[in-house]
mmCIF file with all atom_site columns, C-alpha atoms in Angstrom:
data_model
loop_
_atom_site.group_PDB
_atom_site.id
_atom_site.type_symbol
_atom_site.label_atom_id
_atom_site.label_alt_id
_atom_site.label_comp_id
_atom_site.label_asym_id
_atom_site.label_entity_id
_atom_site.label_seq_id
_atom_site.pdbx_PDB_ins_code
_atom_site.Cartn_x
_atom_site.Cartn_y
_atom_site.Cartn_z
_atom_site.occupancy
_atom_site.B_iso_or_equiv
_atom_site.pdbx_formal_charge
_atom_site.auth_seq_id
_atom_site.auth_comp_id
_atom_site.auth_asym_id
_atom_site.auth_atom_id
_atom_site.pdbx_PDB_model_num
ATOM 1   C CA . MET R 1 1   ? 129.858 85.531  41.901 1.00 57.00 ? 1   MET R CA 1
ATOM 2   C CA . GLU R 1 2   ? 129.635 84.777  38.197 1.00 66.00 ? 2   GLU R CA 1
ATOM 3   C CA . SER R 1 3   ? 125.824 85.019  38.023 1.00 83.00 ? 3   SER R CA 1
ATOM 4   C CA . GLU R 1 4   ? 125.771 88.440  39.741 1.00 87.00 ? 4   GLU R CA 1
ATOM 5   C CA . ARG R 1 5   ? 128.284 89.750  37.192 1.00 91.00 ? 5   ARG R CA 1
ATOM 6   C CA . ILE R 1 6   ? 126.128 88.460  34.336 1.00 93.00 ? 6   ILE R CA 1
ATOM 7   C CA . PHE R 1 7   ? 123.017 90.054  35.917 1.00 95.00 ? 7   PHE R CA 1
ATOM 8   C CA . ALA R 1 8   ? 124.877 93.388  36.147 1.00 94.00 ? 8   ALA R CA 1
ATOM 9   C CA . ASP R 1 9   ? 126.187 93.093  32.564 1.00 94.00 ? 9   ASP R CA 1
ATOM 10  C CA . VAL R 1 10  ? 122.673 92.478  31.236 1.00 96.00 ? 10  VAL R CA 1
ATOM 11  C CA . LEU R 1 11  ? 121.234 95.405  33.230 1.00 95.00 ? 11  LEU R CA 1
ATOM 12  C CA . ASP R 1 12  ? 123.975 97.702  31.899 1.00 95.00 ? 12  ASP R CA 1
ATOM 13  C CA . LEU R 1 13  ? 122.961 96.807  28.332 1.00 94.00 ? 13  LEU R CA 1
ATOM 14  C CA . VAL R 1 14  ? 119.217 97.432  28.749 1.00 95.00 ? 14  VAL R CA 1
ATOM 15  C CA . PRO R 1 15  ? 118.591 100.609 26.712 1.00 93.00 ? 15  PRO R CA 1
ATOM 16  C CA . HIS R 1 16  ? 115.761 101.948 28.913 1.00 93.00 ? 16  HIS R CA 1
ATOM 17  C CA . GLN R 1 17  ? 116.826 104.594 31.415 1.00 93.00 ? 17  GLN R CA 1
ATOM 18  C CA . PRO R 1 18  ? 115.084 106.490 34.226 1.00 92.00 ? 18  PRO R CA 1
ATOM 19  C CA . PRO R 1 19  ? 112.430 107.663 34.405 1.00 93.00 ? 19  PRO R CA 1
ATOM 20  C CA . PHE R 1 20  ? 111.291 104.942 31.988 1.00 96.00 ? 20  PHE R CA 1
ATOM 21  C CA . ARG R 1 21  ? 113.327 102.022 33.322 1.00 98.00 ? 21  ARG R CA 1
ATOM 22  C CA . PHE R 1 22  ? 111.175 99.541  35.209 1.00 98.00 ? 22  PHE R CA 1
ATOM 23  C CA . ILE R 1 23  ? 113.809 97.056  36.380 1.00 98.00 ? 23  ILE R CA 1
ATOM 24  C CA . ASP R 1 24  ? 115.303 97.129  39.852 1.00 98.00 ? 24  ASP R CA 1
ATOM 25  C CA . GLU R 1 25  ? 116.857 93.699  39.937 1.00 96.00 ? 25  GLU R CA 1
ATOM 26  C CA . ILE R 1 26  ? 117.330 90.485  37.996 1.00 97.00 ? 26  ILE R CA 1
ATOM 27  C CA . THR R 1 27  ? 117.138 87.522  40.371 1.00 96.00 ? 27  THR R CA 1
ATOM 28  C CA . CYS R 1 28  ? 117.287 84.535  38.012 1.00 97.00 ? 28  CYS R CA 1
ATOM 29  C CA . LEU R 1 29  ? 118.712 84.215  34.522 1.00 96.00 ? 29  LEU R CA 1
ATOM 30  C CA . LYS R 1 30  ? 118.892 80.918  32.678 1.00 96.00 ? 30  LYS R CA 1
ATOM 31  C CA . HIS R 1 31  ? 118.679 79.844  29.069 1.00 96.00 ? 31  HIS R CA 1
ATOM 32  C CA . SER R 1 32  ? 114.970 79.062  29.531 1.00 98.00 ? 32  SER R CA 1
ATOM 33  C CA . ARG R 1 33  ? 113.790 81.819  31.903 1.00 98.00 ? 33  ARG R CA 1
ATOM 34  C CA . ILE R 1 34  ? 114.373 85.135  33.638 1.00 98.00 ? 34  ILE R CA 1
ATOM 35  C CA . GLU R 1 35  ? 113.010 86.585  36.859 1.00 98.00 ? 35  GLU R CA 1
ATOM 36  C CA . GLY R 1 36  ? 113.257 90.127  38.120 1.00 98.00 ? 36  GLY R CA 1
ATOM 37  C CA . ASN R 1 37  ? 111.436 92.798  40.089 1.00 98.00 ? 37  ASN R CA 1
ATOM 38  C CA . TYR R 1 38  ? 110.511 96.451  40.302 1.00 98.00 ? 38  TYR R CA 1
ATOM 39  C CA . PHE R 1 39  ? 109.201 98.610  43.148 1.00 98.00 ? 39  PHE R CA 1
ATOM 40  C CA . LEU R 1 40  ? 106.336 100.927 42.167 1.00 98.00 ? 40  LEU R CA 1
ATOM 41  C CA . LYS R 1 41  ? 107.033 104.151 44.073 1.00 97.00 ? 41  LYS R CA 1
ATOM 42  C CA . ASP R 1 42  ? 103.989 106.348 44.660 1.00 95.00 ? 42  ASP R CA 1
ATOM 43  C CA . SER R 1 43  ? 106.006 109.311 43.324 1.00 95.00 ? 43  SER R CA 1
ATOM 44  C CA . LEU R 1 44  ? 105.991 107.968 39.742 1.00 96.00 ? 44  LEU R CA 1
ATOM 45  C CA . ASP R 1 45  ? 104.538 110.607 37.413 1.00 93.00 ? 45  ASP R CA 1
ATOM 46  C CA . PHE R 1 46  ? 101.707 108.520 35.971 1.00 94.00 ? 46  PHE R CA 1
ATOM 47  C CA . TYR R 1 47  ? 100.066 108.034 39.378 1.00 95.00 ? 47  TYR R CA 1
ATOM 48  C CA . SER R 1 48  ? 99.116  111.721 39.636 1.00 91.00 ? 48  SER R CA 1
ATOM 49  C CA . GLY R 1 49  ? 96.665  111.343 36.773 1.00 92.00 ? 49  GLY R CA 1
ATOM 50  C CA . HIS R 1 50  ? 95.690  107.645 36.926 1.00 92.00 ? 50  HIS R CA 1
ATOM 51  C CA . PHE R 1 51  ? 93.433  108.172 38.928 1.00 89.00 ? 51  PHE R CA 1
ATOM 52  C CA . PRO R 1 52  ? 93.551  111.272 41.174 1.00 87.00 ? 52  PRO R CA 1
ATOM 53  C CA . GLY R 1 53  ? 92.687  110.273 44.733 1.00 90.00 ? 53  GLY R CA 1
ATOM 54  C CA . PHE R 1 54  ? 92.908  106.538 43.946 1.00 93.00 ? 54  PHE R CA 1
ATOM 55  C CA . PRO R 1 55  ? 96.112  105.842 42.007 1.00 95.00 ? 55  PRO R CA 1
ATOM 56  C CA . VAL R 1 56  ? 96.263  102.588 40.061 1.00 97.00 ? 56  VAL R CA 1
ATOM 57  C CA . THR R 1 57  ? 99.139  101.317 37.919 1.00 98.00 ? 57  THR R CA 1
ATOM 58  C CA . PRO R 1 58  ? 98.116  101.561 34.250 1.00 97.00 ? 58  PRO R CA 1
ATOM 59  C CA . GLY R 1 59  ? 97.984  98.292  32.330 1.00 97.00 ? 59  GLY R CA 1
ATOM 60  C CA . VAL R 1 60  ? 100.476 99.624  29.790 1.00 97.00 ? 60  VAL R CA 1
ATOM 61  C CA . ILE R 1 61  ? 102.997 100.151 32.608 1.00 98.00 ? 61  ILE R CA 1
ATOM 62  C CA . GLN R 1 62  ? 102.437 96.597  33.837 1.00 98.00 ? 62  GLN R CA 1
ATOM 63  C CA . ILE R 1 63  ? 103.075 95.381  30.281 1.00 98.00 ? 63  ILE R CA 1
ATOM 64  C CA . GLU R 1 64  ? 106.175 97.591  30.055 1.00 98.00 ? 64  GLU R CA 1
ATOM 65  C CA . ILE R 1 65  ? 107.567 96.127  33.298 1.00 98.00 ? 65  ILE R CA 1
ATOM 66  C CA . MET R 1 66  ? 107.061 92.612  31.948 1.00 98.00 ? 66  MET R CA 1
ATOM 67  C CA . ALA R 1 67  ? 108.525 93.577  28.562 1.00 98.00 ? 67  ALA R CA 1
ATOM 68  C CA . GLN R 1 68  ? 111.652 95.218  29.967 1.00 98.00 ? 68  GLN R CA 1
ATOM 69  C CA . ILE R 1 69  ? 112.472 92.288  32.237 1.00 98.00 ? 69  ILE R CA 1
ATOM 70  C CA . GLY R 1 70  ? 110.865 89.374  30.422 1.00 98.00 ? 70  GLY R CA 1
ATOM 71  C CA . MET R 1 71  ? 111.733 90.350  26.852 1.00 98.00 ? 71  MET R CA 1
ATOM 72  C CA . VAL R 1 72  ? 114.470 93.013  26.611 1.00 97.00 ? 72  VAL R CA 1
ATOM 73  C CA . ALA R 1 73  ? 116.771 91.879  29.438 1.00 97.00 ? 73  ALA R CA 1
ATOM 74  C CA . PHE R 1 74  ? 116.100 88.232  28.583 1.00 98.00 ? 74  PHE R CA 1
ATOM 75  C CA . GLY R 1 75  ? 116.747 88.817  24.877 1.00 96.00 ? 75  GLY R CA 1
ATOM 76  C CA . ILE R 1 76  ? 120.024 90.578  25.657 1.00 95.00 ? 76  ILE R CA 1
ATOM 77  C CA . TYR R 1 77  ? 121.128 87.600  27.739 1.00 96.00 ? 77  TYR R CA 1
ATOM 78  C CA . LEU R 1 78  ? 120.178 85.136  25.001 1.00 96.00 ? 78  LEU R CA 1
ATOM 79  C CA . LEU R 1 79  ? 122.015 87.206  22.380 1.00 94.00 ? 79  LEU R CA 1
ATOM 80  C CA . MET R 1 80  ? 125.069 87.340  24.673 1.00 94.00 ? 80  MET R CA 1
ATOM 81  C CA . GLN R 1 81  ? 124.975 83.545  24.839 1.00 94.00 ? 81  GLN R CA 1
ATOM 82  C CA . GLU R 1 82  ? 125.107 83.493  21.030 1.00 93.00 ? 82  GLU R CA 1
ATOM 83  C CA . GLY R 1 83  ? 128.195 85.737  21.049 1.00 92.00 ? 83  GLY R CA 1
ATOM 84  C CA . GLU R 1 84  ? 126.574 89.088  20.158 1.00 89.00 ? 84  GLU R CA 1
ATOM 85  C CA . THR R 1 85  ? 128.598 92.125  21.253 1.00 85.00 ? 85  THR R CA 1
ATOM 86  C CA . ALA R 1 86  ? 127.160 95.101  19.291 1.00 84.00 ? 86  ALA R CA 1
ATOM 87  C CA . PHE R 1 87  ? 124.539 96.074  21.879 1.00 88.00 ? 87  PHE R CA 1
ATOM 88  C CA . LYS R 1 88  ? 125.105 99.835  21.474 1.00 86.00 ? 88  LYS R CA 1
ATOM 89  C CA . ASN R 1 89  ? 123.336 99.559  18.135 1.00 87.00 ? 89  ASN R CA 1
ATOM 90  C CA . MET R 1 90  ? 120.619 97.158  19.273 1.00 89.00 ? 90  MET R CA 1
ATOM 91  C CA . VAL R 1 91  ? 116.953 97.877  18.756 1.00 91.00 ? 91  VAL R CA 1
ATOM 92  C CA . ALA R 1 92  ? 114.337 95.877  20.670 1.00 93.00 ? 92  ALA R CA 1
ATOM 93  C CA . LEU R 1 93  ? 110.741 95.908  19.470 1.00 95.00 ? 93  LEU R CA 1
ATOM 94  C CA . LEU R 1 94  ? 107.719 94.472  21.203 1.00 96.00 ? 94  LEU R CA 1
ATOM 95  C CA . THR R 1 95  ? 105.694 92.965  18.383 1.00 96.00 ? 95  THR R CA 1
ATOM 96  C CA . GLU R 1 96  ? 102.770 91.209  20.077 1.00 97.00 ? 96  GLU R CA 1
ATOM 97  C CA . THR R 1 97  ? 101.140 90.837  23.486 1.00 97.00 ? 97  THR R CA 1
ATOM 98  C CA . ASN R 1 98  ? 98.258  88.786  24.760 1.00 98.00 ? 98  ASN R CA 1
ATOM 99  C CA . ILE R 1 99  ? 97.925  89.777  28.416 1.00 98.00 ? 99  ILE R CA 1
ATOM 100 C CA . LYS R 1 100 ? 95.100  89.059  30.836 1.00 98.00 ? 100 LYS R CA 1
ATOM 101 C CA . PHE R 1 101 ? 94.739  91.305  33.883 1.00 98.00 ? 101 PHE R CA 1
ATOM 102 C CA . LYS R 1 102 ? 93.607  89.709  37.152 1.00 98.00 ? 102 LYS R CA 1
ATOM 103 C CA . LYS R 1 103 ? 94.016  92.291  39.913 1.00 97.00 ? 103 LYS R CA 1
ATOM 104 C CA . GLN R 1 104 ? 94.635  96.002  40.420 1.00 96.00 ? 104 GLN R CA 1
ATOM 105 C CA . VAL R 1 105 ? 98.250  97.001  40.947 1.00 97.00 ? 105 VAL R CA 1
ATOM 106 C CA . LEU R 1 106 ? 98.599  99.823  43.444 1.00 96.00 ? 106 LEU R CA 1
ATOM 107 C CA . PRO R 1 107 ? 101.606 102.044 44.201 1.00 97.00 ? 107 PRO R CA 1
ATOM 108 C CA . GLU R 1 108 ? 104.136 101.230 46.914 1.00 98.00 ? 108 GLU R CA 1
ATOM 109 C CA . GLN R 1 109 ? 104.415 97.554  46.119 1.00 97.00 ? 109 GLN R CA 1
ATOM 110 C CA . LYS R 1 110 ? 107.116 95.383  44.669 1.00 98.00 ? 110 LYS R CA 1
ATOM 111 C CA . VAL R 1 111 ? 106.140 93.370  41.611 1.00 98.00 ? 111 VAL R CA 1
ATOM 112 C CA . PHE R 1 112 ? 107.907 90.297  40.302 1.00 98.00 ? 112 PHE R CA 1
ATOM 113 C CA . VAL R 1 113 ? 108.209 89.220  36.672 1.00 98.00 ? 113 VAL R CA 1
ATOM 114 C CA . HIS R 1 114 ? 108.591 85.602  35.601 1.00 98.00 ? 114 HIS R CA 1
ATOM 115 C CA . SER R 1 115 ? 109.270 84.958  31.927 1.00 98.00 ? 115 SER R CA 1
ATOM 116 C CA . GLU R 1 116 ? 109.749 81.581  30.278 1.00 98.00 ? 116 GLU R CA 1
ATOM 117 C CA . LYS R 1 117 ? 111.065 81.225  26.775 1.00 98.00 ? 117 LYS R CA 1
ATOM 118 C CA . ILE R 1 118 ? 108.776 79.607  24.242 1.00 98.00 ? 118 ILE R CA 1
ATOM 119 C CA . LEU R 1 119 ? 110.984 80.336  21.232 1.00 98.00 ? 119 LEU R CA 1
ATOM 120 C CA . PHE R 1 120 ? 114.167 82.255  20.447 1.00 97.00 ? 120 PHE R CA 1
ATOM 121 C CA . ARG R 1 121 ? 115.386 82.189  16.858 1.00 96.00 ? 121 ARG R CA 1
ATOM 122 C CA . HIS R 1 122 ? 116.978 84.736  14.516 1.00 93.00 ? 122 HIS R CA 1
ATOM 123 C CA . GLY R 1 123 ? 116.578 87.557  17.043 1.00 93.00 ? 123 GLY R CA 1
ATOM 124 C CA . ARG R 1 124 ? 112.903 86.791  17.667 1.00 97.00 ? 124 ARG R CA 1
ATOM 125 C CA . LEU R 1 125 ? 111.752 85.942  21.181 1.00 98.00 ? 125 LEU R CA 1
ATOM 126 C CA . ARG R 1 126 ? 108.389 84.643  22.380 1.00 98.00 ? 126 ARG R CA 1
ATOM 127 C CA . CYS R 1 127 ? 107.715 84.108  26.096 1.00 98.00 ? 127 CYS R CA 1
ATOM 128 C CA . ASN R 1 128 ? 105.078 83.256  28.654 1.00 98.00 ? 128 ASN R CA 1
ATOM 129 C CA . VAL R 1 129 ? 105.143 86.098  31.189 1.00 98.00 ? 129 VAL R CA 1
ATOM 130 C CA . SER R 1 130 ? 103.506 86.798  34.522 1.00 98.00 ? 130 SER R CA 1
ATOM 131 C CA . LEU R 1 131 ? 103.486 89.589  37.079 1.00 98.00 ? 131 LEU R CA 1
ATOM 132 C CA . VAL R 1 132 ? 102.908 88.787  40.760 1.00 98.00 ? 132 VAL R CA 1
ATOM 133 C CA . ASN R 1 133 ? 103.009 90.801  43.982 1.00 98.00 ? 133 ASN R CA 1
ATOM 134 C CA . SER R 1 134 ? 104.887 90.113  47.236 1.00 97.00 ? 134 SER R CA 1
ATOM 135 C CA . GLU R 1 135 ? 102.047 87.885  48.412 1.00 97.00 ? 135 GLU R CA 1
ATOM 136 C CA . LYS R 1 136 ? 102.531 85.796  45.235 1.00 97.00 ? 136 LYS R CA 1
ATOM 137 C CA . GLU R 1 137 ? 99.107  86.858  43.936 1.00 98.00 ? 137 GLU R CA 1
ATOM 138 C CA . LEU R 1 138 ? 98.872  86.758  40.159 1.00 98.00 ? 138 LEU R CA 1
ATOM 139 C CA . LEU R 1 139 ? 98.367  90.299  38.817 1.00 98.00 ? 139 LEU R CA 1
ATOM 140 C CA . CYS R 1 140 ? 98.527  89.636  35.070 1.00 98.00 ? 140 CYS R CA 1
ATOM 141 C CA . TYR R 1 141 ? 99.854  87.001  32.690 1.00 98.00 ? 141 TYR R CA 1
ATOM 142 C CA . GLY R 1 142 ? 100.044 86.021  29.058 1.00 98.00 ? 142 GLY R CA 1
ATOM 143 C CA . THR R 1 143 ? 102.418 85.866  26.114 1.00 98.00 ? 143 THR R CA 1
ATOM 144 C CA . MET R 1 144 ? 104.730 88.428  24.539 1.00 98.00 ? 144 MET R CA 1
ATOM 145 C CA . SER R 1 145 ? 106.757 88.426  21.370 1.00 98.00 ? 145 SER R CA 1
ATOM 146 C CA . GLY R 1 146 ? 109.521 90.725  20.290 1.00 97.00 ? 146 GLY R CA 1
ATOM 147 C CA . MET R 1 147 ? 112.453 91.061  17.991 1.00 96.00 ? 147 MET R CA 1
ATOM 148 C CA . PHE R 1 148 ? 116.003 92.328  18.286 1.00 94.00 ? 148 PHE R CA 1
ATOM 149 C CA . PHE R 1 149 ? 118.203 93.625  15.545 1.00 87.00 ? 149 PHE R CA 1
ATOM 150 C CA . ILE R 1 150 ? 121.484 95.454  15.309 1.00 80.00 ? 150 ILE R CA 1
ATOM 151 C CA . LYS R 1 151 ? 121.493 98.742  13.388 1.00 82.00 ? 151 LYS R CA 1
ATOM 152 C CA . SER R 1 152 ? 124.458 99.121  11.060 1.00 74.00 ? 152 SER R CA 1
#
């Protein structure tokens, strides 16, 4: 299918790689929004120290999951739609976040990112983002802004 090929193309262009890639799948990609998910394995390194005996997903990791799916992958797609092809030299910067945390995120759960475009202009992207669990409980939400540019 055409959409599955586009999903795969976008994922191939995301610069983050394991062990710091927090995208398993893109499930929806439109001009106005993106959706994707990631499974938080209990073997991830940060769980051993946050917190020993009661591991909790750090807020910065939750933000990173939302940023990789809701900003980086989404921005790549939007740039592709504008005809950009020089992704090898692309730099993506997260410039602002305003995130509210609602619930602890524990290991061994799948989390889902929903991101809706507020603005995309001149390589700058601003979105409303949210992170939910399999039970559709809201884990955190807010706004993110970022910018993309191509290094010469």
